[in-house]
Coordinates of C-alpha atoms in Angstrom, one line a residue:
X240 CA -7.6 6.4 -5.8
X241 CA -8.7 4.6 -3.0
X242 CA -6.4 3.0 -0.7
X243 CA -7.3 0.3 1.9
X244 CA -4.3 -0.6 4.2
X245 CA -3.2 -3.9 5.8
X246 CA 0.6 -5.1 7.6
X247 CA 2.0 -5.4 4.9
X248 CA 0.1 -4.7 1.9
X249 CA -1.5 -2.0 0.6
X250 CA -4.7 -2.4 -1.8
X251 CA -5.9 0.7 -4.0
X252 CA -9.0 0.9 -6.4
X253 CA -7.8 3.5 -9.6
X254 CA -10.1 5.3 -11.4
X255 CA -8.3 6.3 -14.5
X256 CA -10.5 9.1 -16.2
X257 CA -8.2 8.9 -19.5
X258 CA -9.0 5.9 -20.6
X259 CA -12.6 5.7 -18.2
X260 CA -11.3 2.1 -16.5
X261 CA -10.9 1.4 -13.3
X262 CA -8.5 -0.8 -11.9
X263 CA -6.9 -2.3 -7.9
X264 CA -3.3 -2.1 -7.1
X265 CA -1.6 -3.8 -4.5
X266 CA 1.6 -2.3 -2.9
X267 CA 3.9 -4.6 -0.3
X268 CA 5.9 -2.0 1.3
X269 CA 9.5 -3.2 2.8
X270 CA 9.7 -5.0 6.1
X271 CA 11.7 -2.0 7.3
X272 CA 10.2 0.7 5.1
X273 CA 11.0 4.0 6.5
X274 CA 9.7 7.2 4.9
X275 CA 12.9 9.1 5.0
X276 CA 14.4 6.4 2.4
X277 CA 13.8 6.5 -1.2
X278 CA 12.6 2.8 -3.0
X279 CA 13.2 1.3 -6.2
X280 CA 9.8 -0.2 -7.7
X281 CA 9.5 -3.6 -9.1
X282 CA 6.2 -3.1 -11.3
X283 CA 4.5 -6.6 -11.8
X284 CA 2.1 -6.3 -14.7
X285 CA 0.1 -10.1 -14.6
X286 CA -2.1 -8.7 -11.9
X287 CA -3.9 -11.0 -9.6
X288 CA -1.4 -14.0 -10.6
X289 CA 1.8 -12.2 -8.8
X290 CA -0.3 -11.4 -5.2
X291 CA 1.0 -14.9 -3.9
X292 CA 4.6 -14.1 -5.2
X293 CA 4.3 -10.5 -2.5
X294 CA 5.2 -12.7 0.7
X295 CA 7.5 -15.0 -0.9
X296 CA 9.8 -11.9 -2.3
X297 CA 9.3 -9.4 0.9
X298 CA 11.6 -12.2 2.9
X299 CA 14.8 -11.1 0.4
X300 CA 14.6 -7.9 1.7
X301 CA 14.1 -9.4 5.6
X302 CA 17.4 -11.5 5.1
X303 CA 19.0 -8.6 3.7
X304 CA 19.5 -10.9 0.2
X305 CA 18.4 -7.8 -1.9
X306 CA 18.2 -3.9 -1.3
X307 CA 14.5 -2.8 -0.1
X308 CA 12.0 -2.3 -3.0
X309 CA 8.2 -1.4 -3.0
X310 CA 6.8 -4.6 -4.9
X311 CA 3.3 -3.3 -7.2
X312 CA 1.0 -5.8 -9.2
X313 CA -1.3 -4.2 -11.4
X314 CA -3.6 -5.6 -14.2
X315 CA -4.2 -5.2 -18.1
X316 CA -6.3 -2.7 -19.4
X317 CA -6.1 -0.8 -22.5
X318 CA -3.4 1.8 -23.0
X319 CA -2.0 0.2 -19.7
X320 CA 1.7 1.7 -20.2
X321 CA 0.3 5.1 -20.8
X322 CA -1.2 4.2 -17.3
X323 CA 2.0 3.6 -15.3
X324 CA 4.2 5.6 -16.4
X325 CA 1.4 9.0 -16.5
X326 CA -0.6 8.1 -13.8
X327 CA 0.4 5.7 -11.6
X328 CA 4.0 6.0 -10.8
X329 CA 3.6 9.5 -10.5
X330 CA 0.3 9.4 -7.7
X331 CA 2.3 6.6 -5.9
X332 CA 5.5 8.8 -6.0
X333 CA 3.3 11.1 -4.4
X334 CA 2.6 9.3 -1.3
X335 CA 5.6 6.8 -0.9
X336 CA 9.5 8.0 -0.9
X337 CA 10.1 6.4 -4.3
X338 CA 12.9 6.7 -6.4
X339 CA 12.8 7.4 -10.2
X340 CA 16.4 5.1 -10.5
X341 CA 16.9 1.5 -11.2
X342 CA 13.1 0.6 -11.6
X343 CA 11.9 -2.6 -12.5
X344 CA 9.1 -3.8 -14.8
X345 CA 7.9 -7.5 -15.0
X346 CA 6.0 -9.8 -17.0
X347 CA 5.4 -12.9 -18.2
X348 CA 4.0 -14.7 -20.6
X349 CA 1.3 -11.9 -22.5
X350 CA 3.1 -10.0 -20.0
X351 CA 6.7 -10.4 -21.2
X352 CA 5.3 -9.4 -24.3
X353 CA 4.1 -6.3 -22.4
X354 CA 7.5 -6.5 -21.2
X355 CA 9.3 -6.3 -24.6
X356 CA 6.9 -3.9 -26.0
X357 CA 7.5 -1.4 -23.6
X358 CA 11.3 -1.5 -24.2
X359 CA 11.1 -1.1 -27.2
X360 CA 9.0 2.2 -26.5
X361 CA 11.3 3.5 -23.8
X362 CA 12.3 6.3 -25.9
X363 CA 8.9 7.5 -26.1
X364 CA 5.9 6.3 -24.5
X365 CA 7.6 4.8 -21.8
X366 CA 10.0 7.6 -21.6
X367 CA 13.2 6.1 -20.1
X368 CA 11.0 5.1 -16.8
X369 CA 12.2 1.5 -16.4
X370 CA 16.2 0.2 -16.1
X371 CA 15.3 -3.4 -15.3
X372 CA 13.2 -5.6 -17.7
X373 CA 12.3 -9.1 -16.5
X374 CA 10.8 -10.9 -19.1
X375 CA 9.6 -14.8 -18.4
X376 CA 8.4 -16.9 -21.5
X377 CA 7.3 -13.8 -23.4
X378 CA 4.1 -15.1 -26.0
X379 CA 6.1 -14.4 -29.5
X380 CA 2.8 -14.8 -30.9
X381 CA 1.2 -11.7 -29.1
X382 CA 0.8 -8.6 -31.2
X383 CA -0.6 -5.1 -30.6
X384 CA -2.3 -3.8 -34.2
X385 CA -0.9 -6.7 -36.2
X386 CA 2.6 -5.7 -35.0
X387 CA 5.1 -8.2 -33.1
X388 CA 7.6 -7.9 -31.0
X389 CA 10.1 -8.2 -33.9
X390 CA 8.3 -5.2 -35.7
X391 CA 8.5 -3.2 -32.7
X392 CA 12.4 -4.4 -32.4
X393 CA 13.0 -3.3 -35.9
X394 CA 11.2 0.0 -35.9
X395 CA 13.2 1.1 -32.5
X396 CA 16.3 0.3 -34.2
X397 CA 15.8 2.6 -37.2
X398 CA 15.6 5.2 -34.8
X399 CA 18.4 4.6 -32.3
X400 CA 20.7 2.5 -31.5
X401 CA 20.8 3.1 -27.6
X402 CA 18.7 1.1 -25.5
X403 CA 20.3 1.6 -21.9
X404 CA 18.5 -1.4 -20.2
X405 CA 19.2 -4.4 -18.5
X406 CA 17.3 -7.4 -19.4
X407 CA 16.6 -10.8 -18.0
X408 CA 15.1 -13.1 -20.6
X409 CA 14.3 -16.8 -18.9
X410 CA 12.3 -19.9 -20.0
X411 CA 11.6 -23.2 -18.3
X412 CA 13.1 -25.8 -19.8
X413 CA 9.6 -28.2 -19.7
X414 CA 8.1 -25.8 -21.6
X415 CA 6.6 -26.3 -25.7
X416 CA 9.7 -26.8 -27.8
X417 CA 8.5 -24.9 -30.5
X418 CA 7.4 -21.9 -28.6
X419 CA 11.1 -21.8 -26.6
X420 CA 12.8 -21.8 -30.3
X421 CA 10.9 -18.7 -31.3
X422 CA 12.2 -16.8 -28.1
X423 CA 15.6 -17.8 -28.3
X424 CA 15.7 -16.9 -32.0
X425 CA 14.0 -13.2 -31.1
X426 CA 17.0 -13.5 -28.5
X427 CA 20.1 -14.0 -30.2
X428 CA 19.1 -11.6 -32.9
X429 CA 18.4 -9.1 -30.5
X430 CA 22.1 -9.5 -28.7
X431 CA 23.5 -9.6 -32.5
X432 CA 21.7 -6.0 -33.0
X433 CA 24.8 -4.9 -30.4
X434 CA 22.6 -1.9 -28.6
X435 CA 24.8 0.2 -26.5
X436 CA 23.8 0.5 -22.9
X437 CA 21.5 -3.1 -23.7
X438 CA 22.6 -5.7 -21.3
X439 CA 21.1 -9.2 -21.4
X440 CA 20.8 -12.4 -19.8
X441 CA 19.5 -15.4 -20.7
X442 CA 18.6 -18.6 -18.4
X443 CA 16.7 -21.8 -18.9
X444 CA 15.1 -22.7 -15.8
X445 CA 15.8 -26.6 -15.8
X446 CA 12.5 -28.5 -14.0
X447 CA 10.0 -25.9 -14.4
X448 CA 7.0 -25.3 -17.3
X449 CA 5.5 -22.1 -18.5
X450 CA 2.8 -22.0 -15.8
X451 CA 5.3 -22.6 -13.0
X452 CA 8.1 -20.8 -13.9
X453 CA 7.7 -17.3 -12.5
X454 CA 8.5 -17.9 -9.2
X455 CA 12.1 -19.1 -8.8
X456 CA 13.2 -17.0 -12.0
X457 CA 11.6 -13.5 -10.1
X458 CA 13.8 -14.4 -7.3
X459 CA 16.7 -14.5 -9.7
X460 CA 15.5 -11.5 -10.8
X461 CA 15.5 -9.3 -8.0
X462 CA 18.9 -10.7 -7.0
X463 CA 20.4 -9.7 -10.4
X464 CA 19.0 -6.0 -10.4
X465 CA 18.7 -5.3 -6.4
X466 CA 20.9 -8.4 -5.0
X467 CA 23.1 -6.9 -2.2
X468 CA 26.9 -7.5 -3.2
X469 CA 27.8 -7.9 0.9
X470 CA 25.5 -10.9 1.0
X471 CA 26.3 -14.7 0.0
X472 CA 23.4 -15.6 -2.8

């Protein structure tokens, strides 16, 4: 890795040997980051898309609205969870005070597919790594060898019926019609499954579309899984 600092922001180039890609990472560090105190990470997997939301989410942790995390945005190459959860978070764990509780994965769109996908390999590729899923108008439609998110639901429950995670599901409400009825079908079936440990929200973001959404539903995010319980939201 190659790392190339700035204030607040941290920018790495990865060279992944496993799977011969190379990829660039960009850490925001907390305003008061001290490296005597172990972070949370909020993994943001729609790469360059999410480097505008970094300054617009570090001023939570300013305000003291949420807890101090270390924010990450990373892109999509092949065998990309194999990639975080082998490679990555272990080098950055290396070199940054991070904890291995209450870590956060995002994605929206292809990337809440990612997003659902990789809960619904926690038990084995992922291996338990993530607590928090946000997952913002995941594509229903995506699939990963002509399997769907409802084959890779159904397969995970014929092998356990655990899934200790905690899950915020959002759409905007000016988004397609049809495409909002497939993910709140894939939704209530999944809260009908009744996973121990699973806990889920759902919210309708009311004035936003599916290109426009992200940004006030990751705030919600971060102040559902790291909001501080002293502080008035």
């Amino acid at each position: 890795m190659r790392g190339k600092e700035c204030p607040d922001e941290i920018k790495y180039t990865v060279d992944d040997k496993e799977i011969d890609d190379t990829f660039v990472v960009h850490i925001s560090i907390p305003p008061n980051y001290a490296g005597t105190k172990e972070y949370p990470l909020v993994v943001m997997t729609d790469g360059v898309w999410r480097l505008s939301d970094h300054p617009k989410l570090r001023p939570l942790m300013k305000d003291g609205v949420i807890d101090d995390v270390i924010l990450i945005s990373i892109g999509y190459p092949n065998d990309f969870l194999h990639f975080i959860v082998d490679n990555l978070i272990p080098y950055l764990s290396e070199i940054y005070p991070v904890s291995d509780k209450n870590i956060t994965l995002t994605g929206h769109s292809y990337g809440g597919y990612f997003a659902y996908y990789t809960l619904f390999h926690s038990d084995t590729i992922a291996r338990n790594t993530f607590e928090n899923y946000y997952i913002g108008s995941p594509s229903m439609q995506a699939h990963t060898r002509k399997k769907y998110i409802r084959d890779y639901e159904k397969e995970y429950y014929e092998r356990c019926k655990e899934l200790n995670a905690n899950v915020y599901i959002i759409v905007g409400d000016e988004e397609d019609s049809g495409f909002v009825s497939g993910i709140e079908s894939f939704e209530k079936s999944l809260e009908e499954r009744n996973y121990d440990g699973l806990n889920i929200i759902y919210e309708i973001i009311e004035g936003y579309g599916h290109d426009t959404v992200f940004k006030p539903s990751i705030r919600n995010a971060l102040k559902i899984f790291y909001g501080r319980s002293d502080v008035d939201r």
